[in-house]
Short mmCIF file of C-alpha atoms in Angstrom, two decimals:
data_model
loop_
_atom_site.label_atom_id
_atom_site.label_comp_id
_atom_site.label_asym_id
_atom_site.label_seq_id
_atom_site.Cartn_x
_atom_site.Cartn_y
_atom_site.Cartn_z
CA MET A 1022 167.42 171.71 10.23
CA ASN A 1023 164.27 173.58 9.14
CA PRO A 1024 165.17 175.28 5.66
CA VAL A 1025 163.62 179.09 6.97
CA VAL A 1026 165.49 178.78 9.83
CA SER A 1027 168.80 177.82 8.53
CA ARG A 1028 168.12 180.34 6.11
CA ARG A 1029 168.28 182.96 8.69
CA ARG A 1030 171.31 181.76 10.54
CA MET A 1031 173.51 181.96 7.19
CA LEU A 1032 172.22 185.57 6.81
CA ARG A 1033 173.05 186.51 10.71
CA ASN A 1034 176.62 184.92 9.59
CA ALA A 1035 176.97 186.64 6.62
CA VAL A 1036 176.32 189.90 8.65
CA VAL A 1037 178.94 189.06 11.24
CA GLY A 1038 181.88 188.53 8.67
CA VAL A 1039 180.81 190.64 5.79
CA SER A 1040 182.64 194.65 5.41
CA GLY A 1041 182.97 196.67 2.93
CA VAL A 1042 180.87 197.04 -0.26
CA ALA A 1043 180.80 193.13 -1.19
CA GLY A 1044 178.86 192.99 2.18
CA LEU A 1045 176.27 195.11 1.43
CA ALA A 1046 175.98 193.63 -2.12
CA ALA A 1047 175.25 189.94 -0.72
CA LEU A 1048 172.53 191.20 2.11
CA ALA A 1049 170.55 193.27 -0.66
CA ALA A 1050 170.75 190.18 -3.19
CA CYS A 1051 168.72 188.34 0.22
CA GLY A 1052 165.86 191.45 0.19
CA GLU A 1053 165.86 191.50 3.84
CA THR A 1054 169.07 194.36 4.55
CA GLN A 1055 167.74 196.52 7.18
CA VAL A 1056 169.32 200.09 7.92
CA VAL A 1057 172.52 199.63 9.31
CA THR A 1058 175.36 202.09 9.78
CA VAL A 1059 179.15 200.77 10.20
CA GLU A 1060 182.10 202.90 11.50
CA LYS A 1061 185.27 201.19 10.01
CA ILE A 1062 188.60 202.50 11.20
CA VAL A 1063 191.64 202.44 8.94
CA GLU A 1064 195.40 203.22 9.54
CA LYS A 1065 196.93 203.89 6.60
CA GLU A 1066 201.15 204.56 6.18
CA VAL A 1067 201.20 208.33 4.18
CA PRO A 1068 204.27 208.87 2.55
CA VAL A 1069 205.43 212.77 4.11
CA GLU A 1070 208.22 214.63 2.93
CA ARG A 1071 209.35 217.61 5.37
CA ILE A 1072 212.55 219.54 5.37
CA VAL A 1073 215.18 218.63 7.70
CA GLU A 1074 217.51 222.14 8.22
CA LYS A 1075 221.34 221.18 8.92
CA GLU A 1076 223.96 223.48 10.09
CA VAL A 1077 226.77 223.70 7.62
CA PRO A 1078 229.73 225.00 8.02
CA VAL A 1079 230.99 227.75 5.83
CA GLU A 1080 234.36 228.25 4.66
CA ARG A 1081 235.55 231.49 3.60
CA VAL A 1082 238.05 231.69 0.90
CA VAL A 1083 238.42 234.46 -1.37
CA GLU A 1084 237.09 234.39 -4.64
CA LYS A 1085 235.48 231.10 -4.13
CA ILE A 1086 231.55 230.68 -3.86
CA VAL A 1087 230.19 227.76 -1.42
CA LYS A 1088 226.42 226.81 -1.61
CA GLU A 1089 224.33 225.76 1.18
CA GLU A 1090 222.37 222.54 1.22
CA VAL A 1091 219.27 221.47 2.33
CA ALA A 1092 218.70 218.01 2.49
CA VAL A 1093 215.14 216.67 2.15
CA GLU A 1094 214.40 213.49 4.80
CA THR A 1095 211.15 211.50 3.89
CA VAL A 1096 209.63 209.76 7.05
CA VAL A 1097 206.48 207.69 7.36
CA GLU A 1098 203.68 208.54 9.33
CA LYS A 1099 200.96 206.76 10.75
CA VAL A 1100 197.03 208.87 9.83
CA VAL A 1101 194.03 207.53 11.14
CA THR A 1102 190.86 208.36 9.14
CA ARG A 1103 187.01 207.55 9.32
CA GLU A 1104 185.18 206.01 7.38
CA VAL A 1105 181.43 205.33 7.19
CA GLN A 1106 179.04 203.36 5.63
CA VAL A 1107 175.34 202.99 5.42
CA MET A 1108 173.00 200.46 4.53
CA VAL A 1109 169.83 200.98 3.12
CA GLU A 1110 166.57 198.43 3.12
CA ALA A 1111 166.60 196.35 0.16
CA GLN A 1112 163.57 196.40 -2.14
CA PRO A 1113 162.05 192.67 -2.78
CA GLU A 1114 163.50 191.64 -6.46
CA GLN A 1115 160.57 192.01 -9.05
CA ARG A 1116 160.21 189.38 -11.27
CA THR A 1117 159.54 191.02 -15.17
CA VAL A 1118 157.85 188.70 -17.52
CA LYS A 1119 156.94 188.52 -21.27
CA LEU A 1120 153.48 187.65 -22.44
CA GLU A 1121 152.56 186.61 -26.33
CA TYR A 1122 149.46 188.39 -27.07
CA ALA A 1123 147.98 186.90 -30.36
CA THR A 1124 145.31 189.26 -32.52
CA ASP A 1125 143.65 190.22 -35.21
CA HIS A 1126 143.67 193.87 -34.21
CA THR A 1127 146.57 195.67 -36.24
CA SER A 1128 144.89 198.55 -38.24
CA GLY A 1129 142.24 200.45 -38.19
CA PRO A 1130 139.94 201.81 -34.83
CA ARG A 1131 140.68 198.32 -33.89
CA GLY A 1132 144.41 198.79 -33.75
CA LYS A 1133 144.01 201.74 -32.93
CA ALA A 1134 142.48 201.02 -29.33
CA MET A 1135 145.06 198.12 -29.32
CA GLN A 1136 148.08 199.87 -29.90
CA TRP A 1137 146.61 201.90 -26.73
CA ALA A 1138 145.56 199.45 -24.67
CA ILE A 1139 149.04 197.85 -24.61
CA GLU A 1140 151.12 200.79 -24.40
CA ARG A 1141 149.00 201.79 -21.20
CA TRP A 1142 149.75 198.23 -20.19
CA GLU A 1143 152.75 198.43 -19.49
CA GLN A 1144 152.59 202.21 -18.71
CA LEU A 1145 151.05 200.52 -15.35
CA ARG A 1146 152.66 197.19 -15.33
CA PRO A 1147 156.15 197.48 -16.51
CA ASP A 1148 156.72 193.98 -14.89
CA VAL A 1149 154.98 192.30 -17.38
CA LYS A 1150 156.03 192.82 -21.26
CA ILE A 1151 153.94 192.36 -24.09
CA LYS A 1152 154.97 190.87 -27.37
CA PHE A 1153 152.13 191.76 -29.88
CA ILE A 1154 151.88 188.67 -32.40
CA PRO A 1155 149.76 189.89 -35.11
CA GLN A 1156 146.96 187.15 -37.22
CA ASP A 1157 144.92 187.20 -39.84
CA HIS A 1158 140.95 187.46 -38.72
CA ILE A 1159 141.02 183.91 -40.23
CA PHE A 1160 142.63 182.58 -37.75
CA TYR A 1161 141.01 178.75 -37.48
CA GLU A 1162 143.74 176.85 -39.38
CA LYS A 1163 146.84 178.70 -37.09
CA ILE A 1164 145.20 177.99 -34.58
CA ALA A 1165 144.53 174.33 -34.87
CA VAL A 1166 148.35 174.28 -36.03
CA GLU A 1167 149.39 175.94 -32.60
CA VAL A 1168 147.47 173.76 -30.59
CA ALA A 1169 148.72 170.87 -32.10
CA ALA A 1170 152.20 171.71 -31.63
CA ASP A 1171 151.72 173.10 -28.14
CA THR A 1172 152.65 176.51 -29.31
CA LEU A 1173 150.05 178.78 -28.19
CA SER A 1174 150.80 182.61 -27.32
CA GLU A 1175 149.73 182.73 -23.43
CA ILE A 1176 146.46 185.17 -24.56
CA ASN A 1177 144.49 185.26 -28.14
CA LEU A 1178 141.73 186.83 -28.95
CA LEU A 1179 139.37 184.32 -30.56
CA SER A 1180 135.79 183.36 -30.97
CA GLY A 1181 133.45 180.84 -29.75
CA HIS A 1182 134.06 177.90 -32.20
CA SER A 1183 138.06 177.97 -31.69
CA TYR A 1184 137.32 177.92 -27.55
CA GLY A 1185 135.04 175.32 -28.04
CA GLN A 1186 136.91 173.35 -30.47
CA PHE A 1187 139.88 172.75 -28.55
CA LEU A 1188 137.85 172.59 -25.31
CA SER A 1189 138.33 168.89 -24.52
CA ALA A 1190 142.15 169.05 -25.60
CA GLY A 1191 142.90 170.91 -22.50
CA ALA A 1192 144.25 173.97 -24.31
CA TRP A 1193 143.27 176.34 -22.30
CA LEU A 1194 143.37 178.06 -18.63
CA GLU A 1195 140.66 177.37 -16.35
CA ALA A 1196 141.10 181.10 -14.69
CA ASN A 1197 138.02 180.72 -11.46
CA ASP A 1198 140.49 181.04 -8.68
CA ILE A 1199 142.57 183.61 -10.29
CA LEU A 1200 139.65 185.77 -11.17
CA ALA A 1201 138.02 185.22 -7.14
CA LYS A 1202 141.22 186.31 -5.69
CA LYS A 1203 141.19 189.65 -8.04
CA ASP A 1204 140.85 192.79 -5.76
CA GLY A 1205 138.21 194.65 -7.11
CA PHE A 1206 136.61 192.27 -10.21
CA VAL A 1207 133.04 191.85 -10.51
CA PRO A 1208 131.33 190.24 -12.83
CA GLU A 1209 128.54 191.19 -13.11
CA ASP A 1210 130.12 194.68 -14.53
CA TYR A 1211 130.53 193.09 -17.77
CA LEU A 1212 128.55 192.02 -20.74
CA PHE A 1213 128.41 188.12 -20.67
CA SER A 1214 127.55 185.32 -23.55
CA PRO A 1215 128.03 181.67 -22.21
CA ASP A 1216 129.89 179.49 -24.08
CA GLU A 1217 132.14 182.04 -25.70
CA HIS A 1218 135.39 181.65 -23.37
CA SER A 1219 132.82 179.41 -20.53
CA ASP A 1220 131.56 176.38 -20.43
CA ASN A 1221 128.05 176.61 -19.90
CA ARG A 1222 127.03 174.27 -22.59
CA ASP A 1223 123.98 176.72 -22.26
CA GLN A 1224 120.44 175.54 -24.35
CA ASN A 1225 118.14 177.62 -22.69
CA ASN A 1226 116.00 179.93 -24.51
CA TYR A 1227 117.22 183.60 -25.33
CA GLY A 1228 116.85 185.81 -22.16
CA LYS A 1229 116.60 183.01 -20.03
CA TRP A 1230 120.10 182.29 -19.71
CA ASN A 1231 122.54 183.70 -16.59
CA LYS A 1232 123.93 186.82 -17.95
CA VAL A 1233 126.39 187.29 -15.44
CA MET A 1234 129.41 185.42 -15.72
CA ASN A 1235 129.08 181.70 -14.84
CA GLY A 1236 130.41 178.21 -15.16
CA PRO A 1237 134.46 177.11 -15.92
CA ASN A 1238 136.16 180.29 -17.38
CA HIS A 1239 139.04 180.20 -19.46
CA GLY A 1240 138.83 183.80 -21.09
CA MET A 1241 137.59 187.74 -20.83
CA MET A 1242 134.98 188.95 -23.00
CA TYR A 1243 136.68 191.63 -25.29
CA GLN A 1244 135.18 192.26 -28.63
CA GLY A 1245 131.44 192.97 -28.27
CA GLY A 1246 128.95 192.31 -31.21
CA LEU A 1247 125.22 193.79 -31.86
CA ASN A 1248 123.49 193.73 -35.28
CA GLY A 1249 121.40 197.26 -35.55
CA LEU A 1250 120.25 199.89 -38.14
CA LEU A 1251 122.15 203.08 -39.48
CA TYR A 1252 120.39 205.29 -41.37
CA ASN A 1253 121.27 208.57 -43.62
CA ILE A 1254 119.27 211.42 -42.00
CA ASP A 1255 119.92 214.22 -44.92
CA ALA A 1256 118.73 211.52 -46.81
CA VAL A 1257 115.87 210.89 -45.27
CA ALA A 1258 115.05 214.45 -44.74
CA ALA A 1259 115.72 214.85 -47.95
CA ALA A 1260 113.18 212.23 -49.47
CA GLY A 1261 110.47 213.53 -46.97
CA ALA A 1262 110.56 209.75 -44.82
CA ASN A 1263 110.50 209.29 -41.39
CA GLU A 1264 113.55 208.38 -39.45
CA PRO A 1265 113.33 205.27 -37.77
CA TRP A 1266 111.54 205.48 -34.33
CA GLU A 1267 111.36 202.82 -31.07
CA GLY A 1268 109.31 200.09 -31.96
CA MET A 1269 109.24 199.96 -35.56
CA ARG A 1270 108.47 197.03 -37.20
CA TYR A 1271 109.72 195.60 -40.49
CA ASP A 1272 106.88 196.34 -42.69
CA GLU A 1273 107.29 200.26 -41.30
CA LEU A 1274 110.87 199.94 -41.80
CA LEU A 1275 110.34 198.91 -45.72
CA GLU A 1276 107.96 201.92 -46.50
CA GLU A 1277 110.28 204.47 -45.09
CA MET A 1278 112.51 202.67 -47.79
CA LYS A 1279 110.72 202.88 -50.87
CA LYS A 1280 110.14 206.44 -50.26
CA VAL A 1281 113.98 207.21 -49.70
CA THR A 1282 114.71 204.69 -52.84
CA ASP A 1283 115.52 206.84 -56.34
CA HIS A 1284 117.20 204.84 -59.29
CA GLU A 1285 117.57 208.02 -61.58
CA GLN A 1286 120.02 209.15 -59.05
CA GLY A 1287 121.58 205.54 -58.09
CA VAL A 1288 120.39 205.82 -54.81
CA TRP A 1289 118.70 203.09 -52.81
CA GLY A 1290 116.81 202.28 -49.57
CA SER A 1291 119.15 199.13 -48.52
CA ASP A 1292 121.22 196.69 -49.20
CA ALA A 1293 119.71 192.31 -49.22
CA SER A 1294 122.03 190.54 -46.85
CA LEU A 1295 121.95 187.13 -44.52
CA SER A 1296 122.40 188.66 -41.70
CA THR A 1297 119.16 190.79 -41.88
CA ALA A 1298 117.25 187.30 -42.93
CA PHE A 1299 118.49 186.15 -39.93
CA ASN A 1300 117.35 188.53 -37.37
CA CYS A 1301 114.21 189.04 -39.60
CA ALA A 1302 113.16 185.31 -38.83
CA LEU A 1303 113.64 185.53 -35.39
CA GLY A 1304 111.06 188.58 -35.67
CA TYR A 1305 109.02 186.42 -37.40
CA ASN A 1306 109.00 183.18 -34.72
CA ASP A 1307 110.33 184.80 -31.94
CA SER A 1308 112.68 181.98 -31.98
CA GLN A 1309 116.40 181.40 -31.84
CA ARG A 1310 119.14 180.26 -33.36
CA ARG A 1311 118.86 176.19 -32.68
CA VAL A 1312 115.98 174.54 -30.53
CA MET A 1313 115.37 170.68 -29.70
CA GLY A 1314 113.70 168.86 -32.24
CA PRO A 1315 111.30 165.81 -32.23
CA GLU A 1316 113.87 163.49 -33.07
CA GLY A 1317 115.85 164.66 -29.45
CA HIS A 1318 118.39 166.45 -31.28
CA GLN A 1319 118.60 170.25 -32.11
CA VAL A 1320 117.29 171.42 -35.31
CA ASP A 1321 117.86 174.97 -37.17
CA GLY A 1322 115.39 177.20 -35.33
CA TYR A 1323 115.57 180.46 -37.42
CA PHE A 1324 113.30 179.64 -39.89
CA ILE A 1325 110.81 177.38 -37.91
CA GLY A 1326 107.18 178.18 -38.07
CA GLU A 1327 107.07 181.66 -39.48
CA GLY A 1328 110.59 182.03 -39.72
CA TRP A 1329 111.08 181.36 -42.83
CA ARG A 1330 109.15 185.36 -43.95
CA GLY A 1331 112.31 186.81 -42.29
CA LEU A 1332 114.28 185.85 -45.61
CA GLN A 1333 111.35 186.50 -48.14
CA TRP A 1334 111.31 189.61 -46.81
CA VAL A 1335 114.75 190.50 -47.15
CA THR A 1336 114.69 188.57 -50.84
CA ASP A 1337 111.55 190.95 -51.39
CA LEU A 1338 113.31 193.82 -50.99
CA MET A 1339 115.21 192.85 -54.30
CA PHE A 1340 113.37 190.81 -56.35
CA GLU A 1341 109.83 192.45 -55.58
CA HIS A 1342 109.89 196.03 -54.14
CA GLN A 1343 113.08 196.77 -55.99
CA VAL A 1344 114.63 199.44 -52.67
CA ALA A 1345 117.44 197.11 -52.17
CA TYR A 1346 120.72 196.84 -54.87
CA ARG A 1347 121.74 192.86 -55.75
CA PRO A 1348 125.15 191.68 -54.05
CA GLU A 1349 127.11 191.89 -57.68
CA GLN A 1350 125.86 196.09 -57.69
CA ARG A 1351 127.59 196.31 -54.58
CA ALA A 1352 130.84 197.51 -55.86
CA GLU A 1353 130.00 199.60 -58.92
CA ILE A 1354 127.63 201.84 -55.84
CA SER A 1355 130.72 201.77 -53.59
CA GLY A 1356 132.79 203.45 -55.80
CA GLU A 1357 136.24 204.97 -54.35
CA ILE A 1358 134.46 204.95 -50.52
CA GLY A 1359 134.39 201.41 -50.20
CA SER A 1360 130.89 201.02 -49.42
CA PRO A 1361 127.33 202.42 -50.64
CA PHE A 1362 126.02 203.50 -47.10
CA ALA A 1363 129.54 205.85 -47.01
CA ALA A 1364 129.16 206.32 -50.20
CA GLY A 1365 125.51 208.48 -49.84
CA LYS A 1366 124.05 205.61 -52.08
CA GLN A 1367 122.49 203.82 -49.77
CA VAL A 1368 119.96 205.38 -47.00
CA PHE A 1369 119.60 202.49 -44.41
CA TRP A 1370 121.37 199.91 -43.46
CA TRP A 1371 121.02 196.98 -40.85
CA GLY A 1372 123.95 194.71 -40.13
CA GLY A 1373 126.86 193.99 -38.18
CA ARG A 1374 128.22 198.11 -39.20
CA PHE A 1375 126.20 199.42 -36.07
CA ARG A 1376 128.62 198.31 -34.20
CA THR A 1377 131.72 198.80 -35.53
CA VAL A 1378 131.15 202.75 -36.75
CA GLY A 1379 134.39 203.35 -36.52
CA PHE A 1380 135.57 201.59 -40.02
CA ALA A 1381 132.88 204.11 -41.45
CA ILE A 1382 133.92 207.52 -39.89
CA PRO A 1383 136.48 208.67 -41.86
CA ARG A 1384 134.91 207.31 -45.04
CA ILE A 1385 132.00 209.62 -44.78
CA ALA A 1386 133.90 212.73 -43.07
CA ASP A 1387 131.65 215.71 -42.48
CA ARG A 1388 129.73 214.97 -46.14
CA PHE A 1389 126.22 213.56 -44.10
CA ARG A 1390 124.89 213.27 -40.96
CA TRP A 1391 124.05 210.05 -39.98
CA SER A 1392 122.82 208.01 -37.01
CA LEU A 1393 122.32 205.06 -35.30
CA ALA A 1394 118.38 203.69 -34.80
CA PRO A 1395 116.45 202.23 -31.97
CA LEU A 1396 116.90 198.38 -32.08
CA VAL A 1397 113.81 197.53 -35.05
CA TRP A 1398 110.68 195.07 -33.56
CA GLY A 1399 109.47 191.89 -35.47
CA ASN A 1400 106.49 192.07 -37.17
CA VAL A 1401 104.97 189.56 -34.55
CA THR A 1402 106.98 190.64 -31.65
CA ASP A 1403 106.69 193.76 -29.31
CA HIS A 1404 110.39 194.10 -29.10
CA PRO A 1405 113.78 193.84 -30.37
CA ASN A 1406 114.82 190.91 -31.85
CA VAL A 1407 118.54 190.48 -32.22
CA GLU A 1408 121.51 188.04 -31.15
CA TYR A 1409 124.68 189.11 -29.08
CA GLY A 1410 127.69 187.11 -29.47
CA ASP A 1411 131.55 188.25 -28.58
CA GLN A 1412 134.90 187.73 -29.23
CA PRO A 1413 137.00 186.75 -26.19
CA ASN A 1414 140.27 186.83 -25.02
CA ILE A 1415 141.22 183.12 -23.93
CA PHE A 1416 144.35 181.92 -21.92
CA ALA A 1417 146.57 179.14 -23.48
CA ALA A 1418 147.34 176.30 -20.64
CA SER A 1419 150.64 176.94 -21.02
CA ALA A 1420 150.58 180.00 -19.11
CA ALA A 1421 150.60 177.78 -15.97
CA VAL A 1422 154.02 175.84 -17.15
CA THR A 1423 155.99 178.91 -17.61
CA GLY A 1424 154.21 180.24 -14.18
CA VAL A 1425 152.83 183.49 -15.53
CA GLU A 1426 149.50 182.45 -14.89
CA VAL A 1427 148.41 185.22 -12.75
CA GLN A 1428 149.84 187.78 -15.33
CA THR A 1429 147.62 186.69 -18.49
CA VAL A 1430 144.78 186.59 -16.39
CA ASP A 1431 145.52 189.90 -15.07
CA PHE A 1432 145.68 191.14 -19.08
CA GLY A 1433 142.91 189.84 -20.29
CA VAL A 1434 140.99 191.27 -17.52
CA TYR A 1435 142.70 195.09 -17.92
CA LEU A 1436 141.66 194.67 -21.71
CA ALA A 1437 137.66 194.13 -20.49
CA GLY A 1438 137.76 196.40 -18.07
CA PRO A 1439 136.38 200.32 -18.26
CA GLU A 1440 139.76 201.55 -19.32
CA VAL A 1441 140.20 199.71 -22.46
CA GLN A 1442 136.83 199.31 -23.56
CA GLY A 1443 135.96 203.23 -22.86
CA ARG A 1444 138.99 203.88 -25.47
CA VAL A 1445 137.21 201.36 -27.73
CA GLY A 1446 134.09 203.46 -27.09
CA ILE A 1447 136.03 205.91 -28.66
CA ASP A 1448 137.56 204.63 -31.84
CA ARG A 1449 134.45 202.53 -32.29
CA GLY A 1450 136.24 199.32 -33.72
CA HIS A 1451 133.64 197.34 -32.15
CA GLN A 1452 131.08 197.45 -29.21
CA PRO A 1453 132.20 197.84 -26.08
CA VAL A 1454 131.64 194.92 -23.27
CA HIS A 1455 132.13 196.90 -19.89
CA HIS A 1456 128.81 198.46 -18.71
CA ASP A 1457 130.21 201.46 -17.23
CA VAL A 1458 131.42 202.44 -20.78
CA LYS A 1459 127.61 203.73 -21.66
CA ASN A 1460 128.18 206.67 -19.24
CA GLN A 1461 131.42 207.68 -20.56
CA PRO A 1462 130.69 211.01 -22.79
CA GLU A 1463 133.33 210.42 -25.16
CA ALA A 1464 131.78 207.31 -25.81
CA VAL A 1465 128.52 208.11 -26.67
CA ALA A 1466 129.58 211.43 -29.02
CA PRO A 1467 128.70 212.20 -32.62
CA PRO A 1468 129.38 211.16 -34.49
CA PRO A 1469 127.30 209.10 -35.72
CA GLU A 1470 124.56 210.60 -33.79
CA GLY A 1471 121.98 208.04 -31.71
CA MET A 1472 125.50 205.92 -30.36
CA HIS A 1473 123.26 205.61 -26.91
CA TYR A 1474 121.31 202.91 -29.01
CA LEU A 1475 124.10 200.83 -29.20
CA TYR A 1476 124.24 200.73 -25.19
CA ALA A 1477 120.53 200.06 -24.84
CA GLY A 1478 120.55 196.85 -26.30
CA TYR A 1479 122.48 195.81 -23.03
CA ASP A 1480 119.70 195.45 -21.05
CA SER A 1481 117.37 194.32 -23.37
CA PRO A 1482 115.50 191.33 -21.90
CA TYR A 1483 115.16 189.81 -25.45
CA LEU A 1484 118.93 189.38 -26.74
CA ARG A 1485 119.49 185.96 -27.80
CA HIS A 1486 123.42 185.04 -26.98
CA SER A 1487 124.88 183.17 -30.22
CA GLN A 1488 124.63 179.28 -28.77
CA TRP A 1489 128.45 178.62 -29.83
CA TYR A 1490 127.73 175.04 -28.24
CA VAL A 1491 126.44 172.24 -30.13
CA PRO A 1492 125.72 169.05 -28.23
CA GLY A 1493 128.27 166.87 -30.10
CA GLY A 1494 129.73 168.96 -32.16
CA PRO A 1495 133.32 169.92 -32.63
CA THR A 1496 132.22 173.47 -33.96
CA MET A 1497 129.22 175.71 -35.01
CA LEU A 1498 131.21 177.22 -37.74
CA GLU A 1499 131.27 174.09 -39.38
CA LEU A 1500 127.57 174.39 -39.55
CA LEU A 1501 127.18 177.64 -41.01
CA GLN A 1502 129.30 177.01 -43.25
CA VAL A 1503 127.05 174.65 -45.00
CA GLU A 1504 124.04 176.86 -44.02
CA GLY A 1505 125.45 179.91 -45.52
CA PRO A 1506 125.51 179.16 -49.08
CA LEU A 1507 123.03 177.19 -49.11
CA LEU A 1508 120.21 180.23 -47.69
CA GLY A 1509 122.47 182.39 -50.09
CA LYS A 1510 121.01 181.03 -53.28
CA ALA A 1511 117.50 182.86 -52.27
CA LEU A 1512 119.93 186.41 -52.52
CA THR A 1513 121.29 185.37 -55.82
CA GLY A 1514 117.91 184.48 -57.52
CA GLU A 1515 119.34 180.56 -57.59
CA ALA A 1516 116.12 179.35 -55.50
CA THR A 1517 113.19 180.80 -53.71
CA ALA A 1518 113.69 181.89 -50.28
CA THR A 1519 111.29 178.64 -48.82
CA GLU A 1520 113.32 176.06 -51.74
CA ALA A 1521 116.57 177.60 -50.21
CA ILE A 1522 115.51 177.07 -46.35
CA GLU A 1523 114.09 173.73 -47.13
CA GLU A 1524 117.63 172.48 -48.58
CA ALA A 1525 119.48 174.30 -45.56
CA THR A 1526 117.62 173.10 -43.02
CA LYS A 1527 117.81 168.99 -44.05
CA ALA A 1528 121.25 169.48 -44.19
CA THR A 1529 121.71 171.42 -40.69
CA SER A 1530 119.35 169.34 -39.10
CA ALA A 1531 121.13 165.70 -40.75
CA ILE A 1532 124.59 167.62 -39.24
CA MET A 1533 123.47 168.08 -35.86
CA LYS A 1534 121.39 164.56 -35.48
CA ARG A 1535 125.60 163.16 -36.23
CA TRP A 1536 126.87 165.09 -33.40
CA GLN A 1537 124.24 164.29 -31.24
CA GLU A 1538 124.56 160.84 -31.66
CA ARG A 1539 128.29 161.27 -31.12
CA LEU A 1540 128.01 162.70 -28.13
CA ASP A 1541 125.20 159.85 -26.69
CA ARG A 1542 127.57 156.99 -27.76
CA GLY A 1543 130.29 158.39 -25.94
CA ASP A 1544 132.34 159.03 -28.53
CA VAL A 1545 133.01 162.96 -27.49
CA GLU A 1546 132.67 164.54 -24.19
CA ARG A 1547 130.32 167.72 -24.98
#
């Protein structure tokens, strides 16, 4: 028998045979009830007491009183009443599900935005409850254990490293079909970087990759990252220096650092970091993170050609020009404030705080005016030289097992959308990833001033992406963990810039050659 016809026949029989409240409940549970009025005639036997008068003879007797007795007779009458019951149309039963969301955004400006987002989501979607799973920002070991034990949360704030590491293991949910059916989803609205939550295996030069979501996609962008320059407006003015301008180059920035440095007052022009050195290197060779080498495998692209001058420029800030403090001095200069810049002891700050000013706002308060600056140009290029990366929300394949894959993707898209990313633009714990945020007044309002410079980088044709994919390699993080300490020797004075680069390049090139050979042999898939 056709199951649909059978089910309808059962419903019809239920309607014919049902009466009273029990029937109504049965129909409502099916979700197919129509508005029906039912009249039911009920005959009740109701006891009624009535007085029956009887004639009682009264006898006259002298000095004797005889009482009259009235008998009460009980009779049963039939009373007809009419009961009316109305059946209202039942709505289809709505399923409520619970999703686990693992993230390290638990405090500070990032925690504020995340708490707001989850509370707002549960107002909009009461059918999907979020179980918040806090995790440490060093989540690599945790994720590895959860993948092995098949205990991943349905959605996880991770990195391109973790995404690529467990992609071949089948840990992630491919969301292309769900996204394609989602009303109002426009891929062009988001700031996209390949190989962070999509399997693009992109090896193109910077600025040439498709900046619109493409390839097998297993998540949504969430936490954008762009390095840039901050500066103390009041300190620059007090020293008679110039505020940064559009098209400012490294050596021009150095001259302004010299003007504001005052050792007697304990004021420094800058710090010196590897993140700054990487950007500077790209400004000297106009390259990218990795390039194909002569032996058919990738090599470190930062310091090829004249790129070594980037690291040299940074080390010279400390050892030659003395406009930057040494790493071991940082804690003393920071004092109770927590950072040299927030303490007013560092005038220019080049690095990741450009995109995370929400952490510095309460520390600085109203003690001085400060601003984001235009992106700095390289000494040999007529454009800025910066990389863009993202920490995305990745969807676990386990969501399909429990049948909540659509709700999981819905939540990821919501977190990347204009409402939540607009809130990120207010709290400023990281860079928003939705293009519409740059048009929201709250996102560009001070403090600090110059917030529009953060969003100007969105449209730059010179952004390089982070190149998380390494042919044959399990993760680029392994490469960086080897490279960082070796390059850091130049910042501690243990080696010159060229010596540190030579040692780091030799080590990283050997690693990438070994990875490429694994891929060529077929030992790995990607």
